[in-house]
């Protein structure tokens, strides 16, 4: 009986050691967030949704995925024209100090370039920002910006959140 208790105790210690040293997915390291935006007037509507999920691969480093969806509608001369743009997001964020971070993001996006034609363009945003208690403000620059890009300017200012 004593030998069985010792073997059971040894197995329990091995299990604890395994659990302590185990590496792999830890759901407590997930972070959620994104960006939302909207603008409306009598002739124009714009809605943006960018949900994102990240994983703390290191204490100060988050890597993640997201999705962009944009809807735009214009009323020109009594006619309404609407379009949408969409695509995945891959990002990495590095905290420098608790409130300041660097951010890089690859965003291929499908959008309309004429009445009958859509295309995929690539954006590679790099920059940084400030954030605390979930809210964030960041400034990004698209190093791949071209005349075919969805965004008129290579510069982007975002207000978002991450929890």
Short mmCIF file of C-alpha atoms in Angstrom, two decimals:
data_model
loop_
_atom_site.label_atom_id
_atom_site.label_comp_id
_atom_site.label_asym_id
_atom_site.label_seq_id
_atom_site.Cartn_x
_atom_site.Cartn_y
_atom_site.Cartn_z
CA UNK A 1 0.00 0.00 0.00
CA UNK A 2 2.83 2.36 0.91
CA UNK A 3 4.48 1.69 -2.46
CA UNK A 4 1.23 2.60 -4.29
CA UNK A 5 0.99 5.88 -2.36
CA UNK A 6 4.60 6.72 -3.27
CA UNK A 7 3.97 5.92 -6.95
CA UNK A 8 0.79 8.01 -6.95
CA UNK A 9 2.64 10.88 -5.28
CA UNK A 10 5.43 10.64 -7.86
CA UNK A 11 2.87 10.71 -10.71
CA UNK A 12 1.21 13.78 -9.19
CA UNK A 13 4.57 15.57 -8.98
CA UNK A 14 5.35 14.67 -12.60
CA UNK A 15 1.95 15.96 -13.69
CA UNK A 16 2.48 19.25 -11.83
CA UNK A 17 5.94 19.64 -13.38
CA UNK A 18 4.49 18.95 -16.83
CA UNK A 19 1.69 21.48 -16.35
CA UNK A 20 4.18 24.10 -15.13
CA UNK A 21 6.56 23.60 -18.07
CA UNK A 22 3.88 23.09 -20.68
CA UNK A 23 3.96 25.55 -23.57
CA UNK A 24 1.11 26.15 -25.94
CA UNK A 25 -2.01 28.17 -26.39
CA UNK A 26 -3.09 30.17 -23.35
CA UNK A 27 -6.53 31.82 -23.75
CA UNK A 28 -5.68 34.39 -21.07
CA UNK A 29 -3.16 35.89 -23.53
CA UNK A 30 -5.86 36.80 -26.06
CA UNK A 31 -6.71 40.47 -26.57
CA UNK A 32 -9.69 41.84 -28.47
CA UNK A 33 -10.31 45.18 -30.06
CA UNK A 34 -10.44 47.06 -33.31
CA UNK A 35 -11.63 50.27 -34.84
CA UNK A 36 -15.03 51.64 -35.77
CA UNK A 37 -15.91 54.80 -37.61
CA UNK A 38 -18.80 56.54 -39.29
CA UNK A 39 -19.51 59.79 -41.10
CA UNK A 40 -22.84 60.98 -42.46
CA UNK A 41 -24.28 64.04 -44.14
CA UNK A 42 -27.09 64.62 -46.65
CA UNK A 43 -25.04 63.36 -49.61
CA UNK A 44 -22.53 60.98 -48.08
CA UNK A 45 -22.37 57.97 -45.77
CA UNK A 46 -19.28 56.13 -44.55
CA UNK A 47 -19.12 53.20 -42.12
CA UNK A 48 -15.95 51.35 -41.05
CA UNK A 49 -15.66 48.21 -38.93
CA UNK A 50 -12.30 46.59 -38.13
CA UNK A 51 -12.57 43.84 -35.51
CA UNK A 52 -9.20 42.47 -34.35
CA UNK A 53 -7.97 39.68 -32.12
CA UNK A 54 -4.39 39.38 -30.91
CA UNK A 55 -2.25 37.04 -28.87
CA UNK A 56 0.45 38.13 -26.41
CA UNK A 57 3.36 36.11 -27.80
CA UNK A 58 5.66 37.90 -25.34
CA UNK A 59 4.72 40.18 -22.43
CA UNK A 60 5.14 43.33 -24.58
CA UNK A 61 4.41 41.86 -28.04
CA UNK A 62 1.00 41.19 -29.58
CA UNK A 63 0.50 39.52 -32.97
CA UNK A 64 -2.92 39.15 -34.45
CA UNK A 65 -5.52 39.07 -37.18
CA UNK A 66 -8.46 41.21 -38.11
CA UNK A 67 -10.85 42.14 -40.87
CA UNK A 68 -11.71 45.45 -42.53
CA UNK A 69 -15.15 46.30 -43.89
CA UNK A 70 -15.97 49.74 -45.30
CA UNK A 71 -19.28 50.89 -46.77
CA UNK A 72 -19.55 54.18 -48.66
CA UNK A 73 -22.53 55.83 -50.30
CA UNK A 74 -22.58 59.09 -52.29
CA UNK A 75 -25.55 61.01 -53.63
CA UNK A 76 -24.41 62.86 -56.74
CA UNK A 77 -26.92 64.74 -58.87
CA UNK A 78 -29.85 62.82 -57.42
CA UNK A 79 -28.24 59.42 -58.05
CA UNK A 80 -26.91 57.27 -55.23
CA UNK A 81 -23.68 55.35 -55.73
CA UNK A 82 -22.53 52.87 -53.11
CA UNK A 83 -19.58 50.56 -52.72
CA UNK A 84 -17.82 48.45 -50.16
CA UNK A 85 -14.25 47.43 -49.45
CA UNK A 86 -13.04 44.47 -47.41
CA UNK A 87 -10.02 42.39 -46.58
CA UNK A 88 -7.98 40.66 -43.87
CA UNK A 89 -5.51 42.29 -41.48
CA UNK A 90 -2.30 40.83 -40.05
CA UNK A 91 -0.63 42.95 -37.38
CA UNK A 92 2.09 43.06 -34.74
CA UNK A 93 2.34 45.54 -31.88
CA UNK A 94 5.31 46.13 -29.58
CA UNK A 95 4.93 48.09 -26.34
CA UNK A 96 7.87 50.35 -25.60
CA UNK A 97 6.55 51.58 -22.27
CA UNK A 98 3.06 50.96 -20.87
CA UNK A 99 1.36 53.78 -22.83
CA UNK A 100 3.48 53.91 -26.02
CA UNK A 101 3.60 51.23 -28.73
CA UNK A 102 4.91 50.56 -32.23
CA UNK A 103 2.47 49.03 -34.72
CA UNK A 104 2.89 47.34 -38.12
CA UNK A 105 0.01 46.02 -40.19
CA UNK A 106 -0.39 44.31 -43.56
CA UNK A 107 -3.79 44.86 -45.13
CA UNK A 108 -4.70 43.53 -48.58
CA UNK A 109 -8.04 45.10 -49.45
CA UNK A 110 -10.56 44.51 -52.23
CA UNK A 111 -12.19 47.70 -53.46
CA UNK A 112 -13.87 49.25 -56.46
CA UNK A 113 -11.67 51.31 -58.79
CA UNK A 114 -14.32 52.04 -61.42
CA UNK A 115 -18.05 51.43 -61.88
CA UNK A 116 -17.41 47.91 -63.21
CA UNK A 117 -13.99 46.98 -61.84
CA UNK A 118 -12.69 45.87 -58.44
CA UNK A 119 -9.09 45.18 -57.49
CA UNK A 120 -6.95 44.04 -54.57
CA UNK A 121 -4.37 46.53 -53.31
CA UNK A 122 -1.84 46.03 -50.56
CA UNK A 123 -1.29 48.36 -47.66
CA UNK A 124 1.64 48.04 -45.26
CA UNK A 125 1.10 50.44 -42.38
CA UNK A 126 3.90 51.25 -39.92
CA UNK A 127 3.79 53.68 -37.05
CA UNK A 128 3.00 53.98 -33.40
CA UNK A 129 0.59 55.26 -30.87
CA UNK A 130 -0.59 55.95 -27.36
CA UNK A 131 -3.01 53.87 -25.38
CA UNK A 132 -4.29 53.21 -21.91
CA UNK A 133 -7.32 51.50 -20.36
CA UNK A 134 -8.34 50.05 -23.71
CA UNK A 135 -8.53 53.25 -25.79
CA UNK A 136 -5.78 53.93 -28.32
CA UNK A 137 -4.76 56.62 -30.77
CA UNK A 138 -2.19 55.81 -33.39
CA UNK A 139 -0.59 57.32 -36.49
CA UNK A 140 0.35 55.03 -39.36
CA UNK A 141 2.05 55.46 -42.72
CA UNK A 142 1.36 53.19 -45.71
CA UNK A 143 4.78 52.43 -47.22
CA UNK A 144 3.10 50.72 -50.22
CA UNK A 145 0.75 53.62 -51.05
CA UNK A 146 0.02 54.06 -54.76
CA UNK A 147 -2.56 55.68 -57.04
CA UNK A 148 -4.59 52.44 -56.84
CA UNK A 149 -4.73 52.49 -53.02
CA UNK A 150 -8.12 52.66 -51.35
CA UNK A 151 -7.00 55.47 -49.07
CA UNK A 152 -6.30 58.88 -50.63
CA UNK A 153 -3.35 59.61 -48.34
CA UNK A 154 -0.59 57.30 -47.11
CA UNK A 155 -1.08 58.78 -43.62
CA UNK A 156 -3.75 57.38 -41.33
CA UNK A 157 -4.85 58.45 -37.87
CA UNK A 158 -6.87 55.87 -35.96
CA UNK A 159 -8.76 55.84 -32.71
CA UNK A 160 -9.47 52.31 -31.54
CA UNK A 161 -9.55 49.99 -28.59
CA UNK A 162 -7.83 46.81 -27.37
CA UNK A 163 -8.67 44.84 -24.22
#
